[in-house]
């Protein structure tokens, strides 16, 4: 089942489930009221009756102990896989809800743009298609992506003779989903974690995009998984960058290898790699400077860091993750392009996705840069950095925008 079919199914299920949920709630309320009435009738008791009841309870043998034993036996009969499956299902629901909530602003803004578009046009003509291009570009899906979607819609409208606004809107979403899915074919969104030995990840990105915060959150996740994690504070030029990483290290419960402010970043990384090998660490996360305004210096610095790492671990770094701020929209695209030219970026972390109406930038990144989004920030909590899931993203972005035709 493709993404669009899943979104349609989610939309139909949402329409069908709501009345049943209301009925179930009413039944539960009715059922909860009856015991309350019975309890109220039994409340008036005399002091003597209470004393008699208390003495009777004291004289009885401790039979209630049999109840926990029965419960324990029942629990033992349930296969362990059942509880594991339930936990996994519960986690999936939580993640889906995070995506839906995190993309709420984007979904609402895009829906408003579509409503405005259809309010201004009574027929699907050339002016409509031109306005649609502007609408899609305004939704931060990117210029090239907007052109592709509009051209595809032109052909589909002619082929299927689509005229109703609801049908046209559904077709627009279908084309966006189809393009999104097609661009993601063969894309590997999983982090490259080594099964044996040390995994080294470099983090790059301009100041203020949430790079250090993302490192701290990812360190927390790895620590929760039972991995031995070290952080390297190689952003030695920005005031407060080292201290900020130390604070996140304390929150995540992992140690930070640091040097002096203004020192050589490569020297810090060398110390971190040596310590990680000595302590048999599983993961080393390296924070780097993001002085994009001076590409030559930045490139030289990153190359020096890579050489230091590869002298000890030839196949490392295993990831070079670019952190971009989703709230900046097309500026994030511009940063991604420049960093891609400067260094070998293996994937993106899209931070602050929950605080923006510009989540459509993921479509542009997929279509124009062909870089996989590996992690997304869906909240401010330490547990709110999630692995990117294309299915959950598509559902979160478009669910609720489909119309009944």
Short mmCIF file of N, CA and C in Angstrom, two decimals, residues 6 71 134 146 166 197 242 303 333 337 352-353 380 384:
data_model
loop_
_atom_site.label_atom_id
_atom_site.label_comp_id
_atom_site.label_asym_id
_atom_site.label_seq_id
_atom_site.Cartn_x
_atom_site.Cartn_y
_atom_site.Cartn_z
N UNK A 6 -2.54 4.96 2.20
CA UNK A 6 -2.54 4.93 3.66
C UNK A 6 -3.16 6.20 4.24
N UNK A 71 -3.49 -13.87 40.02
CA UNK A 71 -3.13 -12.89 39.01
C UNK A 71 -1.75 -13.19 38.42
N UNK A 134 2.78 29.29 -7.25
CA UNK A 134 3.12 30.26 -6.21
C UNK A 134 2.75 29.74 -4.82
N UNK A 146 7.72 22.42 -7.00
CA UNK A 146 6.45 23.07 -7.35
C UNK A 146 6.16 22.92 -8.84
N UNK A 166 -12.86 19.74 -4.63
CA UNK A 166 -12.42 18.70 -3.70
C UNK A 166 -11.55 17.67 -4.41
N UNK A 197 32.84 -2.37 17.36
CA UNK A 197 33.78 -1.26 17.36
C UNK A 197 33.11 0.09 17.52
N UNK A 242 31.40 25.18 24.17
CA UNK A 242 31.93 24.07 24.98
C UNK A 242 31.07 23.87 26.21
N UNK A 303 38.49 18.82 7.10
CA UNK A 303 39.40 17.84 6.49
C UNK A 303 40.47 17.42 7.48
N UNK A 333 17.58 25.24 3.04
CA UNK A 333 17.98 24.65 1.76
C UNK A 333 19.30 25.23 1.30
N UNK A 337 22.82 23.21 0.72
CA UNK A 337 23.56 23.20 -0.56
C UNK A 337 25.02 23.56 -0.35
N UNK A 352 13.68 21.52 15.11
CA UNK A 352 12.58 22.48 15.34
C UNK A 352 11.43 22.32 14.35
N UNK A 353 11.20 21.10 13.88
CA UNK A 353 10.12 20.87 12.93
C UNK A 353 8.76 21.16 13.55
N UNK A 380 10.67 19.94 22.37
CA UNK A 380 11.80 20.49 23.12
C UNK A 380 12.35 19.50 24.14
N UNK A 384 12.57 13.99 22.33
CA UNK A 384 11.80 14.42 21.17
C UNK A 384 12.60 14.52 19.88
#
